Coordinates of C-alpha atoms in Angstrom, one line a residue:
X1088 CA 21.6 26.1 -23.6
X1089 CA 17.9 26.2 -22.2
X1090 CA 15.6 29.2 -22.3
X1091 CA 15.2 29.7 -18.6
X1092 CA 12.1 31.7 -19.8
X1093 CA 10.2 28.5 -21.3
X1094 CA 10.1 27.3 -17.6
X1095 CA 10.3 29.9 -15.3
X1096 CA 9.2 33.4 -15.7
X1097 CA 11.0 36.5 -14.9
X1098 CA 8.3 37.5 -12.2
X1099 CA 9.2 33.6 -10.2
X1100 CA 12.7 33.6 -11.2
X1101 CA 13.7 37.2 -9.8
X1102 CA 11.5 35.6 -6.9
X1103 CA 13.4 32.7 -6.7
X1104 CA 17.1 34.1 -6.8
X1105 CA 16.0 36.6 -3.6
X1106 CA 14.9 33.9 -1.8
X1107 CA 17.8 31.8 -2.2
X1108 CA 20.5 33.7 -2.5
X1109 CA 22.0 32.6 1.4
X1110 CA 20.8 29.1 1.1
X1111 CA 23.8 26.6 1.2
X1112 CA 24.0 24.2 -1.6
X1113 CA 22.4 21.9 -2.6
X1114 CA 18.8 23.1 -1.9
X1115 CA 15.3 22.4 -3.7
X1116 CA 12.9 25.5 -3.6
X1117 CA 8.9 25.0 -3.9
X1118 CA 7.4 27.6 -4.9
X1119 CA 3.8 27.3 -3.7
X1120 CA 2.0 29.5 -5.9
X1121 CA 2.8 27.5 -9.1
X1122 CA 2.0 24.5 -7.1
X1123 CA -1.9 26.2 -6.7
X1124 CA -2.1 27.2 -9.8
X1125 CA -1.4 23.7 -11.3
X1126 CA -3.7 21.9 -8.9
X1127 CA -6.5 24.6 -10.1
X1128 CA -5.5 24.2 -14.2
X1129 CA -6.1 20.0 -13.4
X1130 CA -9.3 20.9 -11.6
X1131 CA -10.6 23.4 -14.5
X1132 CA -9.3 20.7 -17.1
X1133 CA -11.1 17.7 -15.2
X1134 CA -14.4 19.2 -13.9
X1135 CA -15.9 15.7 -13.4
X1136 CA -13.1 14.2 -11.6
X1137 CA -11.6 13.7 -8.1
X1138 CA -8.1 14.5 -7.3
X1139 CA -6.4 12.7 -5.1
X1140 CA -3.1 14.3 -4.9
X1141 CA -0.2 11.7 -4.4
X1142 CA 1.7 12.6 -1.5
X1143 CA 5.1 10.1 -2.5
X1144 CA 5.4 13.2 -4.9
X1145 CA 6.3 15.5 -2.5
X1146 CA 5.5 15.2 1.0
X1147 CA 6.6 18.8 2.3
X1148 CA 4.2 19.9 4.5
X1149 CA 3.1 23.3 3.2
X1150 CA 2.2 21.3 0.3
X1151 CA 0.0 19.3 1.9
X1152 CA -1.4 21.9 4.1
X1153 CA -2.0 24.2 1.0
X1154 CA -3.9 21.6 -1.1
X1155 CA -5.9 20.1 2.0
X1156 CA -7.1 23.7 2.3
X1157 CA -7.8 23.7 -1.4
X1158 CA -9.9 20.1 -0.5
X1159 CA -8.1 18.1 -2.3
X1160 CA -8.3 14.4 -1.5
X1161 CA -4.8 12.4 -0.9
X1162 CA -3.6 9.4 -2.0
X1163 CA -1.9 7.5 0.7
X1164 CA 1.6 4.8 0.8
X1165 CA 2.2 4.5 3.6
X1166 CA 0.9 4.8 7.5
X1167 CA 3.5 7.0 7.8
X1168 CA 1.8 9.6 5.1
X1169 CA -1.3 8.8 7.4
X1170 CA 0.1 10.3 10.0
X1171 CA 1.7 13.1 7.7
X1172 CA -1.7 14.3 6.4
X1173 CA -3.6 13.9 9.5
X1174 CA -1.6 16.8 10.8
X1175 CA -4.1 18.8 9.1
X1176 CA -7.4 17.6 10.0
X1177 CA -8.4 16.2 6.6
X1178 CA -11.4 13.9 7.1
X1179 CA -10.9 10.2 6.3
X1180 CA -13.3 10.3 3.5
X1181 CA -11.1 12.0 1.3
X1182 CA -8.3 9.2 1.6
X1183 CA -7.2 6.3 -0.3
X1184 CA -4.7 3.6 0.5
X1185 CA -3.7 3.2 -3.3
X1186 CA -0.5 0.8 -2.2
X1187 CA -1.4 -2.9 -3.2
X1188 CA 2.1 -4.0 -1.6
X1189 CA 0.9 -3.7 2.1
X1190 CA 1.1 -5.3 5.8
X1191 CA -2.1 -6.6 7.4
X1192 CA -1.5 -4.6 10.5
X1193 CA -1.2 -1.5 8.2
X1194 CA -4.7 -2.4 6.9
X1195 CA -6.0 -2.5 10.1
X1196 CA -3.8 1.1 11.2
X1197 CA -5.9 2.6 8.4
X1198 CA -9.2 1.2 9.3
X1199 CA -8.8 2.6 12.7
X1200 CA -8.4 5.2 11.7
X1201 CA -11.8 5.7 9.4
X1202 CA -10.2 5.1 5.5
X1203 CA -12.3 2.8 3.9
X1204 CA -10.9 2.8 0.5
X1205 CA -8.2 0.6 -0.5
X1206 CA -6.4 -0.7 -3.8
X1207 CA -5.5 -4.3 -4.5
X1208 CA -4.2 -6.2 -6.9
X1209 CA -3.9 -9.8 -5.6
X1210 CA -5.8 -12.7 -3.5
X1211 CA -3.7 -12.6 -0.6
X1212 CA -3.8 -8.9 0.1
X1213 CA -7.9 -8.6 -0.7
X1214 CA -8.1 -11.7 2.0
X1215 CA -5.9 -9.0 4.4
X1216 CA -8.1 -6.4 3.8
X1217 CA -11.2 -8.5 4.3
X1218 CA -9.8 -9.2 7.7
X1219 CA -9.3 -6.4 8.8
X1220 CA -10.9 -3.9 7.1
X1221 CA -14.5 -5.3 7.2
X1222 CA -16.8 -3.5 4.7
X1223 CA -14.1 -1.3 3.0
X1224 CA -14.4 -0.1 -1.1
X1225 CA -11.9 -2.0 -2.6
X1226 CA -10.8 -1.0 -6.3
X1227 CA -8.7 -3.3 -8.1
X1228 CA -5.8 -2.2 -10.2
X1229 CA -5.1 -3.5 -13.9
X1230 CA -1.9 -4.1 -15.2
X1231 CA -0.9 -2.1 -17.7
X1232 CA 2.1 -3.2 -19.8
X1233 CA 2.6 -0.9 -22.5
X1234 CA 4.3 2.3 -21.2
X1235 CA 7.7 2.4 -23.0
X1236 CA 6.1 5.7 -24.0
X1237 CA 6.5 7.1 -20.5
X1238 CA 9.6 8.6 -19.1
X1239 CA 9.4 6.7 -15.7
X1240 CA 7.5 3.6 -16.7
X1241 CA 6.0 1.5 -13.9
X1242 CA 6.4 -1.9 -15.2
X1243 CA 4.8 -5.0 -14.1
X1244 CA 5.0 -4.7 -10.1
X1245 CA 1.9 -3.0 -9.8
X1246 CA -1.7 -4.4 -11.2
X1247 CA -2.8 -7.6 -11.9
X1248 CA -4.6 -9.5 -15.5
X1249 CA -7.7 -8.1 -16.2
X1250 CA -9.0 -12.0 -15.6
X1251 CA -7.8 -11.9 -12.6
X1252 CA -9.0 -8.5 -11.4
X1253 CA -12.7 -9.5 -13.0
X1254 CA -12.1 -12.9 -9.6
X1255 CA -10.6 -10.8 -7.0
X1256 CA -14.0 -8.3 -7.6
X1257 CA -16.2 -11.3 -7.5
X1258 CA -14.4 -12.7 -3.9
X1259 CA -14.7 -9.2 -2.6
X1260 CA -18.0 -9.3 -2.8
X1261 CA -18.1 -13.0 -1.3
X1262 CA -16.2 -11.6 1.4
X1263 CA -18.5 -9.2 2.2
X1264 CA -16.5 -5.4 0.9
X1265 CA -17.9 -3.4 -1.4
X1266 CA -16.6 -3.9 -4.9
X1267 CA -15.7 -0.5 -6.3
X1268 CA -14.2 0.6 -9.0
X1269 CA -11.0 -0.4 -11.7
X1270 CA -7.7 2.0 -11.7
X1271 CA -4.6 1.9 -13.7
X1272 CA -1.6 3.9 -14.3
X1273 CA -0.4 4.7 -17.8
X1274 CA 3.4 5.4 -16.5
X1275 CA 4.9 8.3 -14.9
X1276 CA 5.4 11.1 -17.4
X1277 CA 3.2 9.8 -20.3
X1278 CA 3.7 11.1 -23.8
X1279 CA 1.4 8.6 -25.5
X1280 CA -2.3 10.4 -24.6
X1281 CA -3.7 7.3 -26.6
X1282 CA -2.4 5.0 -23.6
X1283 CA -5.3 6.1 -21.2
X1284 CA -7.8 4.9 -24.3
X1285 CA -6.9 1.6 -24.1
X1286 CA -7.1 1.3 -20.3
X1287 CA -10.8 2.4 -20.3
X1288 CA -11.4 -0.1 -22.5
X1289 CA -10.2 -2.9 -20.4
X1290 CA -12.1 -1.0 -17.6
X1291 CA -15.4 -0.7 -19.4
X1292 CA -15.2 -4.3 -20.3
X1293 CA -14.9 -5.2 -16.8
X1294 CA -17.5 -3.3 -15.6
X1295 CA -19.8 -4.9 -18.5
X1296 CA -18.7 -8.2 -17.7
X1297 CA -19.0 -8.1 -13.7
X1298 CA -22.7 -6.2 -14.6
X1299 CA -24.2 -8.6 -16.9
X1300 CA -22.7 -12.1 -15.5
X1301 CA -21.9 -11.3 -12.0
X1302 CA -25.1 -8.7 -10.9
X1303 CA -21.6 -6.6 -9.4
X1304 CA -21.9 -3.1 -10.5
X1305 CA -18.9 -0.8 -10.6
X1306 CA -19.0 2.5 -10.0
X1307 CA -15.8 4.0 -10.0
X1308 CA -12.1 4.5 -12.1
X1309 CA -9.4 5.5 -10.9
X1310 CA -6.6 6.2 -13.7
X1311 CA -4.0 7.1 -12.0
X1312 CA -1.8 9.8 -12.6
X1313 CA 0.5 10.3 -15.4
X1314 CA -0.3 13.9 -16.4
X1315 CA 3.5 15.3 -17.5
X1316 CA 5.7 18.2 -16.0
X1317 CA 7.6 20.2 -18.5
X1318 CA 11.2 18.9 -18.9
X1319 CA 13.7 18.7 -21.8
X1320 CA 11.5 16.2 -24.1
X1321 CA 8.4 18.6 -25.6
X1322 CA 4.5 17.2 -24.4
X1323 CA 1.1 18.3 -25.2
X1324 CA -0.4 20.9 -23.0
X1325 CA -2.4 19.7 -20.1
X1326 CA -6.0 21.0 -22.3
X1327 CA -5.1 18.4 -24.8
X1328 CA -4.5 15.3 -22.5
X1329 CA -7.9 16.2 -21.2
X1330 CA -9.6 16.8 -24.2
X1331 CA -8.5 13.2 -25.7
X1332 CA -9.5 11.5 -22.3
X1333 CA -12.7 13.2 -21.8
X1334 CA -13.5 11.8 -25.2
X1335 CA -11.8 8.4 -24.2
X1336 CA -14.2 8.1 -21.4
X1337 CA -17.4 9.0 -23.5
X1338 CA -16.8 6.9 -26.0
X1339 CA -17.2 3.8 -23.8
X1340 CA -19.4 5.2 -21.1
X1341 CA -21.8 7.5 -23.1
X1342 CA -23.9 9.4 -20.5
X1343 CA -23.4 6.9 -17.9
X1344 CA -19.8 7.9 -16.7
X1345 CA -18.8 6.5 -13.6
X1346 CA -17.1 8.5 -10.8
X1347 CA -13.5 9.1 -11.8
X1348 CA -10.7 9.5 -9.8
X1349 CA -7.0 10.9 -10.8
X1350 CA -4.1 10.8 -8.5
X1351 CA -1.9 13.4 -9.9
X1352 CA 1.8 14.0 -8.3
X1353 CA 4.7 14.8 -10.9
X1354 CA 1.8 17.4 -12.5
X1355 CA 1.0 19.3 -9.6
X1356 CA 4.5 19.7 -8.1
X1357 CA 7.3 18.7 -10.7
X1358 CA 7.1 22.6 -12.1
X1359 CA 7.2 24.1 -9.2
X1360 CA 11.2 23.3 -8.1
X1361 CA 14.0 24.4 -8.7
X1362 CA 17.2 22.9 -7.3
X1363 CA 20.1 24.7 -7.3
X1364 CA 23.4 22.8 -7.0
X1365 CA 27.5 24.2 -6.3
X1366 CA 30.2 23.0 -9.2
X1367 CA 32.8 20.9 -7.0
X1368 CA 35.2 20.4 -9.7
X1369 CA 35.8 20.2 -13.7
X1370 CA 37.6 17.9 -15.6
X1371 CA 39.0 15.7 -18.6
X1372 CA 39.9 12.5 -18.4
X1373 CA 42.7 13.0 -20.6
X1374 CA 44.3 15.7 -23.2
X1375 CA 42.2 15.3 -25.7
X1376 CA 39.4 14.5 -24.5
X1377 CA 35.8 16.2 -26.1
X1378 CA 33.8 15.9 -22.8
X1379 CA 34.4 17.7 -19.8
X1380 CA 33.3 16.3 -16.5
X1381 CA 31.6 18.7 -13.9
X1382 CA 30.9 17.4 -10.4
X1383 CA 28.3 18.6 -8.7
X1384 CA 27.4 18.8 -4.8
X1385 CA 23.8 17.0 -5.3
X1386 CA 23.2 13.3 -7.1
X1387 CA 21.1 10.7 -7.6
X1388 CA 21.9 9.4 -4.2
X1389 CA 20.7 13.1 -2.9
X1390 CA 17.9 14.5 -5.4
X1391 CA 18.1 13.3 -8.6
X1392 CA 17.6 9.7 -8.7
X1393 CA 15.1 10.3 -11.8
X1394 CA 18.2 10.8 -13.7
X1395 CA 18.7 6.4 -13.4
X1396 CA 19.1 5.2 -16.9
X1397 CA 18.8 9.1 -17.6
X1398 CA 15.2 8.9 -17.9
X1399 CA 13.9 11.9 -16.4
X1400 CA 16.0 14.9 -18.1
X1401 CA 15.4 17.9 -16.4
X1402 CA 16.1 21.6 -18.0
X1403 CA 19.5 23.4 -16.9
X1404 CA 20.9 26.4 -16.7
X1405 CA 23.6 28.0 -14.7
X1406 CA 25.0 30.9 -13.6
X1407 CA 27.3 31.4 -16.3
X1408 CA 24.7 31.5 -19.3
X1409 CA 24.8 34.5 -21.4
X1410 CA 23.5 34.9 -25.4
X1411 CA 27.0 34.9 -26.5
X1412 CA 28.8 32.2 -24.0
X1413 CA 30.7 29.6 -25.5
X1414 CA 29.2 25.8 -24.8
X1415 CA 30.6 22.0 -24.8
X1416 CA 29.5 18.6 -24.4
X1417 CA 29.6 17.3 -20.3
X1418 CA 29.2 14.8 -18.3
X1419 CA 27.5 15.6 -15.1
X1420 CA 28.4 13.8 -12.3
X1421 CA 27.5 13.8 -8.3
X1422 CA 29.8 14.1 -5.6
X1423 CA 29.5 10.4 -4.2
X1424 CA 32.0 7.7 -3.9
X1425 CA 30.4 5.4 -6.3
X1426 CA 30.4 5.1 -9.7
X1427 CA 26.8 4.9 -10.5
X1428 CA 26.6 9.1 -9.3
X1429 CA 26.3 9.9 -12.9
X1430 CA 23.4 11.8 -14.4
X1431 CA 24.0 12.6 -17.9
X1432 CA 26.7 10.9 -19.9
X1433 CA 25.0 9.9 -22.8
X1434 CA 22.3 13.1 -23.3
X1435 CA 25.3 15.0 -24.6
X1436 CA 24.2 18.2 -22.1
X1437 CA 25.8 21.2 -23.4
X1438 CA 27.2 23.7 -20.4
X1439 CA 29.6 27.2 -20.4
X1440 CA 33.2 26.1 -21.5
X1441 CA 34.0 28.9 -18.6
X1442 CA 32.5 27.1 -15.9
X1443 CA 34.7 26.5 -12.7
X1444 CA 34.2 25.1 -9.0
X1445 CA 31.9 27.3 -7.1
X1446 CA 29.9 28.0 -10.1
X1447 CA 25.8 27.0 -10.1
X1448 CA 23.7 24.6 -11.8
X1449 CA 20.2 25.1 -11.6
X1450 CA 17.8 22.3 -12.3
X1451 CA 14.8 23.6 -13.3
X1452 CA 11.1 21.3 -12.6
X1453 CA 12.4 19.5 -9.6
X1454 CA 9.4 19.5 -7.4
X1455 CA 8.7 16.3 -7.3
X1456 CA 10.6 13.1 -6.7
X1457 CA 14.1 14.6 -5.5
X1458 CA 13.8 15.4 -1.9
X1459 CA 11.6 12.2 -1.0
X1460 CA 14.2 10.1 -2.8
X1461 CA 17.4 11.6 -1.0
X1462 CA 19.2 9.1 0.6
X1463 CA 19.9 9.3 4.8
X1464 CA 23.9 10.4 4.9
X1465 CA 25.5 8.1 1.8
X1466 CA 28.9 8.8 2.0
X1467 CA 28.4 11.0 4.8
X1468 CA 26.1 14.0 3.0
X1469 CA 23.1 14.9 4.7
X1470 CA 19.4 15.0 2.9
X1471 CA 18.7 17.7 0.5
X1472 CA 17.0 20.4 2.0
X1473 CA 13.7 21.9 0.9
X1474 CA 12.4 25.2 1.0
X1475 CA 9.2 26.8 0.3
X1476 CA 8.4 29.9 -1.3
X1477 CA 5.0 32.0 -1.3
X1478 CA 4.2 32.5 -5.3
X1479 CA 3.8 36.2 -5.6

């Protein structure tokens, strides 16, 4: 059984269950307020940085209109999240268009519409962006191969060889952009803080090496995101990751520390969901069995698709937890026709033996990553909805 308490305090749970106690199943609740207080903590932690909140995190509006208000920047997908964020008047110069996998006509919808900062990580797409974007920043993101340390690692689509990121700077310039600045990303829930030391190191050799034999002088790093929400698995507090990256930075850079950028998404908003999902049925799959099965009304085809090769494990409780109730092993399954709708077989989750249909489940640090990843009507069941809640 988890401590609802080490998640969610009484104050924003007693919150939470008013709010949602008519809301039909499943649901995901945002509650703003822990949302602010995160983006502030990253801000007070980071003094010397820019945040450029990720919007594939979790698009919801109110987010966005809360942290534009706040003036944070916004990292940017898709010309779709354009047109998301430009809802609320946030000027062009606090966007990046961090996707390297990207249309030429996209390039060119951005341009138009005054960005004139983009990622890339390969000849074909700085050629695209050279085209049609004519004078842009362009930063140019490393591969970084090493993140079996993070819960959601991101694998080799994303980056290029530092070699080959040291050519694509030097054609930039030849093509008349700017070049800007190196980024990375470390892996999406990092536990391994010494990760983010050995991508400045490929980043300040870069910068040397494009100084002294190129006469191209960087000026920026963006590293990405990374920072963890608190799930099952234990991490450091926020204070240290900072800490040991401050120290990362000035290690290589001494005083000359070149404009940083974070693009923070499962940090800001992972803690600040909850979503609450309806038992369907319980069973066993024969007498004897040791597991039960409890099907729930929300899966990874509608919210929980971080639960693939049950890498994300999210704290949960339910409404039948008490001191003194009596728990087994489960597997928790979704309420799809395919065989894949299974989130935990192998984390041997422990739940109330008394649990029935009609009973909740409660998934506790769900804000990001569920309600952008539901699926359009699989098997019939409509997206999750999402609903946001004033912190008090």
């Amino acid at each position: 059984m988890f401590r609802r308490k080490d998640y969610v305090s009484d104050k924003d749970w007693n919150n939470f269950l008013e709010f949602s106690k008519d809301l039909e199943t499943p649901n995901i609740v945002i509650n703003l307020g822990t949302v602010k207080k995160n983006y502030l903590n990253l801000k007070d932690s980071f003094p010397y940085a820019k945040i450029y909140y990720a919007i594939k995190a979790n698009p919801g509006e109110p987010v966005l209109q809360m942290l534009s208000e706040m003036g944070s920047n916004f990292d940017i997908a898709s010309r779709y999240e354009l047109d998301l964020i430009s809802k609320f008047n946030v000027s062009p110069d606090r966007l990046s268009y961090g996707n390297t996998i990207k249309k030429a006509r996209d390039i060119k919808y951005f341009y138009d519409k005054g960005v004139r900062m983009f990622a890339t990580d390969s000849k074909d797409d700085l050629k695209n962006i050279a085209e049609q974007a004519p004078g842009s920043r362009i930063y140019v993101r490393i591969l970084i191969e090493s993140t079996t340390t993070a819960d959601w690692p991101l694998s080799r689509k994303f980056g290029c060889h530092p070699d080959m990121a040291y050519d694509l700077l030097v054609q930039a310039k030849e093509y008349g952009l700017i070049p800007y600045g190196i980024s990375f990303h470390v892996g999406s829930q990092q536990r391994d803080i010494g990760q983010w030391n050995d991508a400045i190191a490929k980043a300040k050799y870069l910068f040397t090496s494009l100084e002294e034999e190129e006469g191209i002088r960087l000026e920026m790093i963006n590293m990405g995101g990374g920072f963890p929400a608190s799930y099952v698995d234990p991490t450091n507090d926020l204070c240290v990751y900072a800490s040991e990256i401050t120290r990362y930075i000035k290690e290589d850079f001494g005083e000359n520390i070149p404009e940083i950028i974070l693009e923070p998404g499962r940090s800001l908003v992972g803690d600040s969901g909850i979503l609450t999902s309806e038992v369907v049925l319980t069973s066993r799959k024969n007498n004897t069995a040791l597991s039960r099965w409890v099907y729930i009304d929300a899966g990874k085809f509608n919210g929980l698709i971080e639960t693939l090769d049950e890498s994300i494990k999210y704290p949960i409780i339910t409404s039948k937890d008490s001191p003194n109730a009596k728990e087994g092993e489960v597997i928790i399954a979704g309420p799809t026709c395919d065989s894949m709708d299974i989130m935990y077989e192998n984390a041997k989750y422990k739940l109330p033996v008394t649990l029935k249909a009609g009973d909740k489940l409660y998934w506790l640090s769900t804000g990001a990553y569920t309600s952008t990843y539901a699926s359009v009507a699989f098997n019939g069941f409509p997206p999750i909805k999402t609903y946001y809640m004033e912190g008090k």
